[in-house]
GROMACS .gro file of C-alpha atoms in nm:
model
  388
    1MET     CA    1   0.179  -0.389  -1.555
    2ILE     CA    2   0.412  -0.303  -1.266
    3GLU     CA    3   0.654  -0.577  -1.370
    4ARG     CA    4   0.651  -0.450  -1.728
    5SER     CA    5   0.727  -0.095  -1.612
    6ALA     CA    6   1.012  -0.217  -1.390
    7SER     CA    7   1.165  -0.418  -1.675
    8SER     CA    8   1.135  -0.122  -1.907
    9VAL     CA    9   1.316   0.098  -1.656
   10VAL     CA   10   1.593  -0.160  -1.611
   11TRP     CA   11   1.652  -0.198  -1.985
   12ALA     CA   12   1.641   0.180  -2.030
   13GLY     CA   13   1.900   0.214  -1.753
   14CYS     CA   14   2.122  -0.036  -1.934
   15ALA     CA   15   2.084   0.171  -2.251
   16VAL     CA   16   2.196   0.481  -2.065
   17VAL     CA   17   2.500   0.297  -1.925
   18ALA     CA   18   2.598   0.165  -2.269
   19GLY     CA   19   2.548   0.502  -2.435
   20GLY     CA   20   2.749   0.672  -2.162
   21LEU     CA   21   3.039   0.431  -2.212
   22ALA     CA   22   3.034   0.497  -2.586
   23ALA     CA   23   3.046   0.871  -2.518
   24VAL     CA   24   3.328   0.880  -2.264
   25SER     CA   25   3.554   0.584  -2.352
   26ASP     CA   26   3.867   0.636  -2.558
   27LEU     CA   27   3.880   0.264  -2.647
   28THR     CA   28   3.735   0.177  -2.987
   29PRO     CA   29   3.601  -0.168  -2.879
   30HIS     CA   30   3.413  -0.004  -2.592
   31ARG     CA   31   3.266   0.260  -2.819
   32VAL     CA   32   3.150   0.001  -3.072
   33TRP     CA   33   2.994  -0.206  -2.797
   34GLY     CA   34   2.832   0.098  -2.638
   35VAL     CA   35   2.653   0.210  -2.955
   36ALA     CA   36   2.528  -0.138  -3.048
   37ALA     CA   37   2.428  -0.222  -2.692
   38ALA     CA   38   2.244   0.106  -2.641
   39LEU     CA   39   2.030   0.028  -2.944
   40GLY     CA   40   1.965  -0.325  -2.823
   41TYR     CA   41   1.874  -0.216  -2.472
   42GLY     CA   42   1.653   0.059  -2.610
   43ALA     CA   43   1.462  -0.196  -2.815
   44ALA     CA   44   1.434  -0.421  -2.508
   45ALA     CA   45   1.284  -0.132  -2.309
   46LEU     CA   46   1.017  -0.088  -2.576
   47LEU     CA   47   0.946  -0.463  -2.580
   48ALA     CA   48   0.943  -0.505  -2.201
   49GLY     CA   49   0.588  -0.641  -2.210
   50ARG     CA   50   0.723  -0.953  -2.380
   51PRO     CA   51   1.016  -1.058  -2.153
   52ARG     CA   52   1.170  -1.323  -2.377
   53VAL     CA   53   1.153  -1.102  -2.685
   54ALA     CA   54   1.302  -0.814  -2.487
   55ALA     CA   55   1.587  -1.033  -2.362
   56GLY     CA   56   1.649  -1.149  -2.719
   57ALA     CA   57   1.670  -0.790  -2.842
   58ALA     CA   58   1.914  -0.706  -2.564
   59LEU     CA   59   2.128  -1.010  -2.642
   60LEU     CA   60   2.132  -0.924  -3.011
   61GLY     CA   61   2.238  -0.563  -2.952
   62ALA     CA   62   2.470  -0.612  -2.654
   63VAL     CA   63   2.637  -0.942  -2.742
   64ALA     CA   64   2.583  -1.082  -3.092
   65VAL     CA   65   2.617  -0.770  -3.309
   66PRO     CA   66   2.918  -0.608  -3.134
   67LEU     CA   67   3.095  -0.943  -3.101
   68VAL     CA   68   3.066  -1.016  -3.472
   69LEU     CA   69   3.168  -0.661  -3.566
   70LEU     CA   70   3.468  -0.654  -3.332
   71VAL     CA   71   3.592  -0.999  -3.432
   72ALA     CA   72   3.557  -0.914  -3.800
   73ALA     CA   73   3.753  -0.591  -3.749
   74GLY     CA   74   4.018  -0.758  -3.531
   75LEU     CA   75   3.939  -0.528  -3.238
   76GLY     CA   76   3.931  -0.624  -2.873
   77GLN     CA   77   4.084  -0.565  -2.534
   78SER     CA   78   4.448  -0.650  -2.480
   79GLU     CA   79   4.374  -0.989  -2.322
   80VAL     CA   80   4.248  -1.119  -2.658
   81ALA     CA   81   4.593  -1.071  -2.809
   82VAL     CA   82   4.754  -1.220  -2.497
   83VAL     CA   83   4.547  -1.538  -2.527
   84GLU     CA   84   4.613  -1.564  -2.901
   85ARG     CA   85   4.986  -1.522  -2.852
   86SER     CA   86   4.996  -1.772  -2.565
   87GLY     CA   87   4.815  -2.025  -2.785
   88ALA     CA   88   5.073  -1.978  -3.059
   89LEU     CA   89   5.358  -2.022  -2.810
   90LEU     CA   90   5.195  -2.334  -2.664
   91THR     CA   91   5.161  -2.485  -3.011
   92ALA     CA   92   5.515  -2.397  -3.113
   93ALA     CA   93   5.714  -2.455  -2.794
   94GLY     CA   94   5.486  -2.639  -2.551
   95VAL     CA   95   5.504  -2.349  -2.302
   96PRO     CA   96   5.269  -2.050  -2.340
   97TYR     CA   97   5.508  -1.804  -2.174
   98ALA     CA   98   5.781  -1.595  -2.335
   99PRO     CA   99   6.113  -1.691  -2.170
  100GLU     CA  100   6.235  -1.329  -2.159
  101PRO     CA  101   5.935  -1.092  -2.161
  102ASP     CA  102   6.026  -0.746  -2.280
  103GLY     CA  103   5.740  -0.510  -2.192
  104LEU     CA  104   5.374  -0.541  -2.111
  105ALA     CA  105   5.272  -0.704  -2.440
  106ASP     CA  106   5.493  -1.007  -2.370
  107TYR     CA  107   5.337  -1.099  -2.036
  108ASN     CA  108   5.074  -1.371  -1.999
  109PRO     CA  109   4.929  -1.382  -1.644
  110TYR     CA  110   4.689  -1.669  -1.720
  111LEU     CA  111   4.731  -2.037  -1.639
  112PRO     CA  112   4.805  -2.283  -1.921
  113GLY     CA  113   4.442  -2.383  -1.982
  114MET     CA  114   4.370  -2.039  -2.122
  115ALA     CA  115   4.635  -2.094  -2.386
  116LEU     CA  116   4.442  -2.398  -2.509
  117LEU     CA  117   4.152  -2.166  -2.593
  118GLY     CA  118   4.396  -1.942  -2.777
  119ALA     CA  119   4.536  -2.236  -2.973
  120LEU     CA  120   4.194  -2.325  -3.115
  121PRO     CA  121   4.107  -2.185  -3.460
  122GLY     CA  122   3.941  -1.845  -3.476
  123ASP     CA  123   3.918  -1.561  -3.228
  124PRO     CA  124   3.953  -1.671  -2.861
  125ARG     CA  125   3.630  -1.487  -2.777
  126TRP     CA  126   3.430  -1.754  -2.959
  127TRP     CA  127   3.576  -2.019  -2.730
  128THR     CA  128   3.568  -1.827  -2.402
  129GLY     CA  129   3.209  -1.732  -2.478
  130ALA     CA  130   3.120  -2.090  -2.575
  131VAL     CA  131   3.257  -2.232  -2.248
  132PHE     CA  132   3.065  -1.970  -2.051
  133ALA     CA  133   2.740  -2.019  -2.241
  134ALA     CA  134   2.756  -2.399  -2.221
  135SER     CA  135   2.826  -2.388  -1.847
  136VAL     CA  136   2.542  -2.147  -1.776
  137ALA     CA  137   2.305  -2.351  -1.993
  138ALA     CA  138   2.394  -2.663  -1.794
  139VAL     CA  139   2.323  -2.484  -1.466
  140ARG     CA  140   2.007  -2.292  -1.556
  141SER     CA  141   1.701  -2.474  -1.681
  142SER     CA  142   1.516  -2.152  -1.766
  143ALA     CA  143   1.643  -1.968  -2.073
  144GLY     CA  144   1.470  -1.645  -1.978
  145PRO     CA  145   1.655  -1.563  -1.654
  146ALA     CA  146   1.982  -1.687  -1.801
  147GLY     CA  147   1.934  -1.468  -2.108
  148ARG     CA  148   1.873  -1.160  -1.895
  149MET     CA  149   2.188  -1.231  -1.695
  150VAL     CA  150   2.401  -1.267  -2.009
  151ALA     CA  151   2.247  -0.950  -2.155
  152CYS     CA  152   2.344  -0.748  -1.845
  153PRO     CA  153   2.620  -0.496  -1.927
  154LEU     CA  154   2.852  -0.655  -1.668
  155VAL     CA  155   2.850  -0.977  -1.872
  156ALA     CA  156   2.770  -0.858  -2.224
  157LEU     CA  157   3.062  -0.612  -2.241
  158PRO     CA  158   3.337  -0.864  -2.160
  159LEU     CA  159   3.173  -1.122  -2.386
  160ALA     CA  160   3.214  -0.884  -2.679
  161VAL     CA  161   3.548  -0.718  -2.603
  162GLY     CA  162   3.750  -0.971  -2.401
  163GLY     CA  163   3.589  -1.229  -2.182
  164VAL     CA  164   3.873  -1.421  -2.013
  165ASP     CA  165   3.696  -1.416  -1.674
  166LEU     CA  166   3.369  -1.555  -1.811
  167PRO     CA  167   3.475  -1.918  -1.870
  168VAL     CA  168   3.608  -1.919  -1.514
  169ALA     CA  169   3.276  -1.788  -1.384
  170GLY     CA  170   3.075  -2.038  -1.587
  171LEU     CA  171   3.279  -2.343  -1.491
  172VAL     CA  172   3.282  -2.245  -1.123
  173CYS     CA  173   2.902  -2.207  -1.127
  174LEU     CA  174   2.871  -2.544  -1.296
  175GLY     CA  175   3.102  -2.705  -1.041
  176LEU     CA  176   2.903  -2.574  -0.745
  177ALA     CA  177   2.574  -2.673  -0.907
  178LEU     CA  178   2.701  -3.026  -0.971
  179ALA     CA  179   2.825  -3.049  -0.612
  180GLY     CA  180   2.476  -2.946  -0.501
  181ARG     CA  181   2.333  -3.234  -0.704
  182GLY     CA  182   2.571  -3.482  -0.542
  183ARG     CA  183   2.775  -3.526  -0.861
  184ALA     CA  184   3.106  -3.497  -0.679
  185GLY     CA  185   3.326  -3.634  -0.956
  186TRP     CA  186   3.174  -3.417  -1.224
  187ALA     CA  187   3.194  -3.116  -0.991
  188GLY     CA  188   3.565  -3.182  -0.949
  189LEU     CA  189   3.606  -3.204  -1.326
  190ALA     CA  190   3.441  -2.865  -1.383
  191LEU     CA  191   3.632  -2.698  -1.100
  192GLY     CA  192   3.960  -2.853  -1.212
  193ALA     CA  193   3.906  -2.723  -1.563
  194ALA     CA  194   3.837  -2.375  -1.425
  195ALA     CA  195   4.153  -2.398  -1.215
  196THR     CA  196   4.364  -2.444  -1.529
  197LEU     CA  197   4.247  -2.104  -1.659
  198LYS     CA  198   4.306  -1.846  -1.383
  199TRP     CA  199   4.404  -1.834  -1.017
  200THR     CA  200   4.064  -1.680  -0.935
  201ALA     CA  201   3.904  -2.023  -0.982
  202TRP     CA  202   4.103  -2.192  -0.706
  203PRO     CA  203   3.902  -2.059  -0.408
  204ALA     CA  204   3.596  -2.239  -0.548
  205LEU     CA  205   3.744  -2.580  -0.463
  206PRO     CA  206   3.742  -2.545  -0.081
  207VAL     CA  207   3.390  -2.402  -0.099
  208ALA     CA  208   3.266  -2.702  -0.300
  209VAL     CA  209   3.450  -2.938  -0.067
  210ALA     CA  210   3.287  -2.771   0.234
  211LEU     CA  211   2.946  -2.802   0.068
  212LEU     CA  212   2.996  -3.176   0.010
  213ALA     CA  213   3.167  -3.238   0.345
  214GLY     CA  214   2.881  -3.070   0.528
  215ALA     CA  215   2.644  -3.311   0.358
  216GLY     CA  216   2.870  -3.598   0.459
  217ARG     CA  217   2.857  -3.492   0.824
  218GLY     CA  218   2.482  -3.470   0.792
  219ALA     CA  219   2.480  -3.824   0.658
  220GLY     CA  220   2.686  -3.928   0.958
  221ARG     CA  221   2.395  -3.827   1.182
  222TRP     CA  222   2.165  -4.070   1.001
  223THR     CA  223   2.074  -4.331   1.257
  224GLY     CA  224   1.954  -4.676   1.168
  225SER     CA  225   2.075  -5.028   1.139
  226GLY     CA  226   2.180  -5.237   0.845
  227SER     CA  227   2.501  -5.269   0.650
  228GLY     CA  228   2.343  -5.108   0.341
  229ARG     CA  229   2.284  -4.783   0.526
  230ASP     CA  230   2.636  -4.792   0.670
  231VAL     CA  231   2.784  -4.833   0.321
  232GLY     CA  232   2.562  -4.556   0.187
  233ARG     CA  233   2.676  -4.325   0.465
  234ARG     CA  234   3.041  -4.393   0.388
  235VAL     CA  235   2.985  -4.333   0.015
  236ARG     CA  236   2.815  -4.001   0.080
  237SER     CA  237   3.082  -3.888   0.327
  238ARG     CA  238   3.353  -3.953   0.067
  239GLY     CA  239   3.195  -3.722  -0.192
  240TRP     CA  240   3.414  -3.430  -0.093
  241VAL     CA  241   3.725  -3.648  -0.122
  242ARG     CA  242   3.629  -3.753  -0.474
  243CYS     CA  243   3.557  -3.394  -0.574
  244ALA     CA  244   3.889  -3.269  -0.436
  245ALA     CA  245   4.088  -3.554  -0.590
  246VAL     CA  246   3.939  -3.507  -0.937
  247ALA     CA  247   3.975  -3.128  -0.926
  248VAL     CA  248   4.338  -3.140  -0.810
  249GLY     CA  249   4.415  -3.412  -1.061
  250VAL     CA  250   4.269  -3.218  -1.355
  251ALA     CA  251   4.428  -2.890  -1.248
  252GLY     CA  252   4.761  -3.058  -1.189
  253ALA     CA  253   4.755  -3.230  -1.526
  254GLY     CA  254   4.687  -2.898  -1.696
  255VAL     CA  255   4.930  -2.680  -1.502
  256VAL     CA  256   5.220  -2.883  -1.361
  257PRO     CA  257   5.373  -3.012  -1.689
  258VAL     CA  258   5.380  -2.660  -1.832
  259ALA     CA  259   5.520  -2.514  -1.509
  260LEU     CA  260   5.796  -2.777  -1.507
  261GLY     CA  261   5.866  -2.711  -1.874
  262ASP     CA  262   6.000  -2.365  -1.787
  263PRO     CA  263   5.969  -2.291  -1.412
  264GLY     CA  264   6.134  -1.951  -1.442
  265ALA     CA  265   5.899  -1.826  -1.711
  266PHE     CA  266   5.597  -1.968  -1.530
  267HIS     CA  267   5.689  -1.783  -1.209
  268GLU     CA  268   5.768  -1.461  -1.395
  269HIS     CA  269   5.438  -1.451  -1.582
  270VAL     CA  270   5.185  -1.616  -1.352
  271VAL     CA  271   5.315  -1.529  -1.004
  272ALA     CA  272   5.550  -1.230  -1.009
  273PHE     CA  273   5.373  -1.020  -1.271
  274PRO     CA  274   5.022  -1.027  -1.116
  275LEU     CA  275   5.173  -0.947  -0.774
  276GLY     CA  276   5.362  -0.646  -0.910
  277LEU     CA  277   5.704  -0.803  -0.849
  278THR     CA  278   5.842  -0.740  -1.197
  279GLY     CA  279   5.974  -0.425  -1.361
  280THR     CA  280   5.660  -0.407  -1.574
  281GLU     CA  281   5.345  -0.275  -1.411
  282SER     CA  282   5.025  -0.470  -1.458
  283PRO     CA  283   4.744  -0.287  -1.643
  284ALA     CA  284   4.506  -0.415  -1.373
  285ALA     CA  285   4.504  -0.087  -1.183
  286SER     CA  286   4.147  -0.012  -1.076
  287PRO     CA  287   4.134   0.199  -0.757
  288PHE     CA  288   4.055  -0.077  -0.508
  289PRO     CA  289   4.200  -0.057  -0.153
  290GLY     CA  290   4.486  -0.299  -0.224
  291ARG     CA  291   4.594  -0.106  -0.530
  292LEU     CA  292   4.576   0.229  -0.352
  293LEU     CA  293   4.770   0.097  -0.053
  294ALA     CA  294   5.044  -0.048  -0.273
  295ALA     CA  295   5.073   0.269  -0.482
  296TYR     CA  296   5.049   0.548  -0.225
  297VAL     CA  297   5.126   0.415   0.125
  298PRO     CA  298   5.480   0.330   0.239
  299GLY     CA  299   5.484  -0.044   0.295
  300GLY     CA  300   5.133  -0.054   0.154
  301ALA     CA  301   5.199  -0.367  -0.051
  302VAL     CA  302   5.272  -0.553   0.272
  303VAL     CA  303   4.957  -0.413   0.433
  304ALA     CA  304   4.753  -0.519   0.130
  305GLY     CA  305   4.907  -0.865   0.150
  306VAL     CA  306   4.817  -0.895   0.517
  307LEU     CA  307   4.458  -0.788   0.446
  308LEU     CA  308   4.440  -1.036   0.158
  309ALA     CA  309   4.571  -1.319   0.375
  310GLY     CA  310   4.340  -1.219   0.659
  311SER     CA  311   4.034  -1.227   0.437
  312ALA     CA  312   4.135  -1.571   0.305
  313LEU     CA  313   4.172  -1.701   0.662
  314PHE     CA  314   3.834  -1.552   0.754
  315ILE     CA  315   3.659  -1.731   0.467
  316ALA     CA  316   3.844  -2.056   0.544
  317ALA     CA  317   3.742  -2.037   0.909
  318SER     CA  318   3.381  -1.972   0.812
  319LEU     CA  319   3.383  -2.284   0.593
  320LEU     CA  320   3.506  -2.493   0.885
  321VAL     CA  321   3.276  -2.344   1.147
  322ARG     CA  322   2.963  -2.306   0.935
  323PRO     CA  323   2.990  -2.489   0.602
  324PRO     CA  324   2.731  -2.393   0.340
  325ARG     CA  325   2.435  -2.631   0.318
  326THR     CA  326   2.284  -2.511  -0.010
  327VAL     CA  327   2.421  -2.409  -0.345
  328PRO     CA  328   2.313  -2.041  -0.308
  329ALA     CA  329   2.482  -2.031   0.032
  330ALA     CA  330   2.802  -2.170  -0.121
  331ALA     CA  331   2.779  -1.918  -0.405
  332ARG     CA  332   2.740  -1.631  -0.157
  333ARG     CA  333   3.038  -1.749   0.047
  334LEU     CA  334   3.258  -1.779  -0.260
  335ALA     CA  335   3.139  -1.444  -0.396
  336LEU     CA  336   3.229  -1.278  -0.067
  337GLY     CA  337   3.574  -1.435  -0.066
  338LEU     CA  338   3.645  -1.335  -0.425
  339THR     CA  339   3.520  -0.981  -0.367
  340LEU     CA  340   3.752  -0.942  -0.068
  341ALA     CA  341   4.041  -1.080  -0.273
  342ILE     CA  342   3.967  -0.843  -0.560
  343ALA     CA  343   3.951  -0.552  -0.316
  344PHE     CA  344   4.285  -0.626  -0.149
  345MET     CA  345   4.498  -0.751  -0.440
  346PRO     CA  346   4.776  -0.505  -0.529
  347ALA     CA  347   4.682  -0.537  -0.898
  348SER     CA  348   4.310  -0.563  -0.966
  349ARG     CA  349   4.039  -0.433  -1.197
  350PHE     CA  350   3.664  -0.379  -1.190
  351GLY     CA  351   3.614  -0.643  -1.458
  352TYR     CA  352   3.708  -0.919  -1.214
  353LEU     CA  353   3.378  -0.853  -1.032
  354VAL     CA  354   3.196  -1.033  -1.313
  355VAL     CA  355   3.278  -1.364  -1.141
  356PRO     CA  356   3.102  -1.281  -0.810
  357PHE     CA  357   2.816  -1.128  -1.009
  358VAL     CA  358   2.763  -1.441  -1.217
  359LEU     CA  359   2.785  -1.660  -0.907
  360LEU     CA  360   2.518  -1.463  -0.723
  361THR     CA  361   2.292  -1.434  -1.027
  362CYS     CA  362   2.326  -1.778  -1.182
  363LEU     CA  363   2.298  -1.978  -0.859
  364ARG     CA  364   2.052  -1.769  -0.661
  365GLU     CA  365   1.758  -1.993  -0.752
  366THR     CA  366   1.920  -2.329  -0.678
  367PRO     CA  367   1.784  -2.383  -0.325
  368CYS     CA  368   1.851  -2.757  -0.305
  369THR     CA  369   2.080  -2.904  -0.045
  370VAL     CA  370   2.343  -3.152  -0.153
  371ARG     CA  371   2.196  -3.472  -0.286
  372SER     CA  372   2.404  -3.787  -0.275
  373SER     CA  373   2.412  -4.099  -0.486
  374SER     CA  374   2.306  -4.437  -0.359
  375PRO     CA  375   2.595  -4.683  -0.311
  376THR     CA  376   2.498  -4.891  -0.613
  377THR     CA  377   2.493  -4.594  -0.852
  378SER     CA  378   2.760  -4.369  -0.713
  379ARG     CA  379   2.941  -4.282  -1.035
  380PRO     CA  380   2.888  -3.930  -1.171
  381GLY     CA  381   2.626  -3.912  -1.437
  382ARG     CA  382   2.446  -4.231  -1.324
  383ALA     CA  383   2.340  -4.135  -0.976
  384ALA     CA  384   1.991  -4.173  -0.841
  385SER     CA  385   1.979  -3.877  -0.602
  386ARG     CA  386   1.781  -3.773  -0.305
  387ARG     CA  387   1.794  -3.470  -0.074
  388SER     CA  388   2.018  -3.509   0.226
   0.00000   0.00000   0.00000
């Protein structure tokens, strides 16, 4: 009874949030989402005694209905048009970046992998949402908790109106989960794919490497005789190398050829524009410390850069001194690093926080330590695993 009351309160709170957004927003996609989601959350509050049914009602009202309506009407946040246009440029010219951007609408701050989603038929939201949903489904064995996470306003809103951060979040979660299962090669594949979409995926690689390397050091403490055990120890200790090599290889294959195709355009769009080094101001202007420093403090951009670099060094040092031993610990470390980066970047927005949120929510119940393959079945997908 207490659990039912708590769930009812949570869904009712979500309804209030959605209704409030519909009332105060001047963006049509947000208003459409707010009305539909408020109805869905309201139904979920009434059905709280049946958790799966309630989650289904919330998903219907907060994701399915507004997504279909907005796609049919051709409405969405600006990033939808950016991804579509980058896909068209990639198909036509092989480079998803306008050589001479003239105004905000011409800039594409995403890495080339995002343009592949824009080049696929239909609205990009179908593909960004599909990548996210498939990744979460591969991580979570229980549909109920996963459904409640997806129905949360922090995830449901971007799924319906934009969603470019969600495939990054999903693939990063999948990469860490696979690393936790000892599937180093597959983990590198997922993380490399995420790294072709946005820069925010790149910090996940050192975290996954630290998770696997920590297991390798643990394997190095395994005492015993016999060449079989020695070989097994060496195989386990090389897991982090395999993960890093695959991830860098996939990311490089997706990014480097495009960057070399037009280095000037790549730098202008993907490096200079997000850092505020162009004549066009980024729309990512939420009032985080880095943004406020850059906008209102003399030399504030430099101060924000120092804070950003300092936070990166802090996380890197923590990975060396105390590497994470479990998937939830790795998720918390990465979420902290990304939150600090979002806070201190000169151009940032609240929507970026969906990645730390998904990390903490999706991987919080994955308490296993890294499990490694035996030497005779060390290839990803065929491993017989055990806890280290």
